Coordinates of C-alpha atoms in Angstrom, one line a residue:
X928 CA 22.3 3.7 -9.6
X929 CA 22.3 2.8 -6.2
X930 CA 20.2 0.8 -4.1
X931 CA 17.4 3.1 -3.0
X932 CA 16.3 5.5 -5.3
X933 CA 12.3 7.2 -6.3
X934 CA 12.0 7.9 -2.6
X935 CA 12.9 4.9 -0.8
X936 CA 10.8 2.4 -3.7
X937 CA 13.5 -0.3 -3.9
X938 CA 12.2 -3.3 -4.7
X939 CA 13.1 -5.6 -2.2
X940 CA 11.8 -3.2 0.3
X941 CA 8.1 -3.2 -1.8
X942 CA 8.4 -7.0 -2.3
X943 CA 8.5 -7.2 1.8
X944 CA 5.9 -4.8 2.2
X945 CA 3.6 -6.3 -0.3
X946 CA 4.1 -9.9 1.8
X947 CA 2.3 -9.7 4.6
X948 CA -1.5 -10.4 4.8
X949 CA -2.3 -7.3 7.2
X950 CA -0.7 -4.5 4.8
X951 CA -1.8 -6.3 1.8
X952 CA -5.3 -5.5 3.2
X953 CA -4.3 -2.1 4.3
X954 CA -3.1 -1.8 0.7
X955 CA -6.6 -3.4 -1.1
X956 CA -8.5 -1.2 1.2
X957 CA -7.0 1.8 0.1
X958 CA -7.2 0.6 -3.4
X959 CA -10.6 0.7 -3.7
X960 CA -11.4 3.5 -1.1
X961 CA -8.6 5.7 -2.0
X962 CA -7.5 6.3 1.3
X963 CA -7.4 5.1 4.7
X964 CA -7.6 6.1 8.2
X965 CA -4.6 5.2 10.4
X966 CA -7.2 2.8 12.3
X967 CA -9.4 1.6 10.0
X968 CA -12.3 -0.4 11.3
X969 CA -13.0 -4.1 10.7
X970 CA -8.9 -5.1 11.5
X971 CA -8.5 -6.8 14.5
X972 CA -4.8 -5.5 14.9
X973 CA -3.2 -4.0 17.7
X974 CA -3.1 -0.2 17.5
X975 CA 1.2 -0.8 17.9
X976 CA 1.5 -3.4 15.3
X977 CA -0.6 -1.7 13.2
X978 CA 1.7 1.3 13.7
X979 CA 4.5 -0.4 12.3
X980 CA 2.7 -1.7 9.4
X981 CA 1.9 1.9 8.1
X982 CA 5.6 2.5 8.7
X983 CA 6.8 -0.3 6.8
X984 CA 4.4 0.5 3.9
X985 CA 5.5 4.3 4.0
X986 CA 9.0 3.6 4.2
X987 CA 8.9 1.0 1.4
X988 CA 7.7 4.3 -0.5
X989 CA 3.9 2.5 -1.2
X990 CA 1.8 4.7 0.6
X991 CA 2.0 8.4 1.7
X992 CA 0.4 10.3 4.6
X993 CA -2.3 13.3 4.8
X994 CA -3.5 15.2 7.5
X995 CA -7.4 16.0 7.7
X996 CA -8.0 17.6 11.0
X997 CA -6.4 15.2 13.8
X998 CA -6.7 12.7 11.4
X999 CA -4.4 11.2 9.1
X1000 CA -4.9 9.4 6.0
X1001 CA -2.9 7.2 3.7
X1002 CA -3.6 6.9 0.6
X1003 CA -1.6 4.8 -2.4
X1004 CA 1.5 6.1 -4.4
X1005 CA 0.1 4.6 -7.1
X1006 CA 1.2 6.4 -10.2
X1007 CA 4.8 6.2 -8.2
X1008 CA 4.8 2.6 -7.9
X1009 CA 3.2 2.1 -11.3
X1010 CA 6.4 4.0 -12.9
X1011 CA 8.5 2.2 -11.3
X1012 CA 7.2 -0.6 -10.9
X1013 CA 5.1 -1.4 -14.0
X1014 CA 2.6 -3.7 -13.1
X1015 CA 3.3 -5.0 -9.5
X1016 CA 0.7 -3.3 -7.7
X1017 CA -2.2 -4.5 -10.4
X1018 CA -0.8 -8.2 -10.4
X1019 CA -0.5 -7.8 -6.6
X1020 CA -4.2 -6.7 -5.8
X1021 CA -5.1 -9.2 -9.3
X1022 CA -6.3 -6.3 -11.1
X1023 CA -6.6 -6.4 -15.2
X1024 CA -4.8 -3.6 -17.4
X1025 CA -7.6 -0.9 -17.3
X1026 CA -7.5 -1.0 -13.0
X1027 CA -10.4 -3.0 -12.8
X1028 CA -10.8 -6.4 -11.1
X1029 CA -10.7 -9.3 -12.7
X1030 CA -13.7 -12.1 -12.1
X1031 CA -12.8 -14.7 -10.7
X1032 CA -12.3 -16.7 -13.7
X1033 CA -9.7 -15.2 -14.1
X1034 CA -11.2 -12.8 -17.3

């Protein structure tokens, strides 16, 4: 098997995607809203950097991109990742096994 496989989802590309605060948020946002616009409100990121993060997140094979109009949304590979990945994207966004969140204790 080679390095990259399941469209691009190796795992050290995920891992790197996953690490940074701003996609992390891009990533809980569209966790719970399903998708997301390209500029979503409330992030106080330049409209380049947050360019690249989209990129970096669709080329890690996390997300993938829908056009609505002009618009485009990203939404989650989640059944992808969760195939591939078992369990990453739930322990990364500290979600239980039924894709829920946890309280804060922890239960």
């Amino acid at each position: 098997m080679g390095q990259r496989d399941h469209g691009g989802t190796e795992l050290a590309a995920v891992l790197h995607a996953l690490g940074d605060p701003v996609r992390l948020a891009l990533i809980r946002r569209m966790a719970e809203d399903g998708e997301s616009a390209c500029s979503p409100d409330g992030l106080d990121v330049p409209r380049s950097t947050l360019s690249n993060h989209w990129r970096i997140l669709r080329e890690a094979g996390i997300t993938e991109t829908r056009r609505a109009g002009k618009a485009r949304l990203m939404s989650l590979r989640r059944a992808d990742l969760d195939a591939r990945f078992p369990g990453l994207l739930a322990a990364v966004l500290g979600e239980d096994g039924r894709r829920g969140r946890s309280t804060p204790d922890g239960r």
